[in-house]
Amino acid sequence: WKAWTDPAELKQWYAPENLTTPVAELDLRTGGAYRITMRGKDGDHTAVGVFTAVEAPHTLAFSWKWEGSSEPETRILVTLKEVESGKTRVTLRHEGFADAQSREMHAQGWESTFNKLEKHLG
């Protein structure tokens, strides 16, 4: 839960493997906003949105939009479930994409981001 909700933790892993996360600002409550900047060789990419559900320690739901992009806002649901002592299953559902290409690009980004999360939690 802390890896998903603590800005200092998010800065350690919340971006694909070739990016860093210099900004992670969260108002962690239902209706609260967030802003996360991912930095790469081609510049900054900032995701913004609003939390639609915050149910510690197992559910986060939020809107997602790239700041300055004409792409539509999408929705993300993250669920955390302890499957055995010290191990947690993370399920992420990201939906509402304008087209298959956008969905596939985000899927690749999330896969790489989860690789970083796994290394972070070691």
mmCIF file of N, CA, C and O in Angstrom, residues 2 12 24 27 41 48 57 62 75 83-84 90 97 99 115:
data_model
loop_
_atom_site.group_PDB
_atom_site.id
_atom_site.type_symbol
_atom_site.label_atom_id
_atom_site.label_comp_id
_atom_site.label_asym_id
_atom_site.label_seq_id
_atom_site.Cartn_x
_atom_site.Cartn_y
_atom_site.Cartn_z
ATOM 1 N N LYS A 2 1.896 1.238 0.848
ATOM 2 C CA LYS A 2 2.767 2.408 0.950
ATOM 3 C C LYS A 2 3.461 2.725 -0.380
ATOM 4 O O LYS A 2 3.620 3.891 -0.737
ATOM 5 N N GLN A 12 10.463 6.405 -6.506
ATOM 6 C CA GLN A 12 11.463 5.350 -6.698
ATOM 7 C C GLN A 12 11.118 4.381 -7.835
ATOM 8 O O GLN A 12 12.004 3.710 -8.350
ATOM 9 N N ALA A 24 5.909 13.627 -7.565
ATOM 10 C CA ALA A 24 4.784 12.779 -7.174
ATOM 11 C C ALA A 24 4.027 13.526 -6.076
ATOM 12 O O ALA A 24 4.457 13.561 -4.934
ATOM 13 N N ASP A 27 -3.027 14.042 -3.123
ATOM 14 C CA ASP A 27 -3.997 14.382 -2.085
ATOM 15 C C ASP A 27 -4.822 13.110 -1.925
ATOM 16 O O ASP A 27 -5.848 12.926 -2.584
ATOM 17 N N LYS A 41 14.460 11.073 -21.871
ATOM 18 C CA LYS A 41 15.324 11.815 -22.787
ATOM 19 C C LYS A 41 14.541 12.805 -23.650
ATOM 20 O O LYS A 41 15.069 13.817 -24.064
ATOM 21 N N VAL A 48 -2.096 13.392 -14.622
ATOM 22 C CA VAL A 48 -2.912 14.063 -13.615
ATOM 23 C C VAL A 48 -4.252 13.351 -13.517
ATOM 24 O O VAL A 48 -4.692 12.694 -14.453
ATOM 25 N N PRO A 57 -6.250 -0.949 3.080
ATOM 26 C CA PRO A 57 -5.010 -1.032 2.311
ATOM 27 C C PRO A 57 -5.169 -1.829 1.024
ATOM 28 O O PRO A 57 -4.237 -2.503 0.596
ATOM 29 N N PHE A 62 -8.711 5.801 -9.760
ATOM 30 C CA PHE A 62 -8.445 7.191 -10.117
ATOM 31 C C PHE A 62 -8.560 7.399 -11.614
ATOM 32 O O PHE A 62 -8.426 6.468 -12.408
ATOM 33 N N ARG A 75 -9.528 5.554 -16.916
ATOM 34 C CA ARG A 75 -9.769 5.170 -15.523
ATOM 35 C C ARG A 75 -8.854 4.008 -15.143
ATOM 36 O O ARG A 75 -8.638 3.096 -15.934
ATOM 37 N N VAL A 83 -1.645 -12.615 -0.649
ATOM 38 C CA VAL A 83 -1.870 -13.995 -1.072
ATOM 39 C C VAL A 83 -1.162 -14.993 -0.178
ATOM 40 O O VAL A 83 -1.536 -16.147 -0.124
ATOM 41 N N GLU A 84 -0.126 -14.542 0.483
ATOM 42 C CA GLU A 84 0.549 -15.316 1.517
ATOM 43 C C GLU A 84 1.375 -14.333 2.319
ATOM 44 O O GLU A 84 1.546 -13.195 1.910
ATOM 45 N N VAL A 90 -0.974 -7.706 -7.005
ATOM 46 C CA VAL A 90 -1.406 -6.399 -7.474
ATOM 47 C C VAL A 90 -2.147 -6.601 -8.793
ATOM 48 O O VAL A 90 -1.622 -7.214 -9.714
ATOM 49 N N PHE A 97 -9.581 3.754 -23.204
ATOM 50 C CA PHE A 97 -8.679 4.291 -24.226
ATOM 51 C C PHE A 97 -9.428 4.639 -25.503
ATOM 52 O O PHE A 97 -10.418 4.004 -25.857
ATOM 53 N N ASP A 99 -8.231 4.253 -28.514
ATOM 54 C CA ASP A 99 -7.989 3.263 -29.575
ATOM 55 C C ASP A 99 -7.022 2.187 -29.073
ATOM 56 O O ASP A 99 -6.438 2.291 -27.997
ATOM 57 N N ASN A 115 7.946 -3.859 -13.561
ATOM 58 C CA ASN A 115 9.298 -4.398 -13.387
ATOM 59 C C ASN A 115 10.062 -3.565 -12.355
ATOM 60 O O ASN A 115 10.768 -4.103 -11.500
#
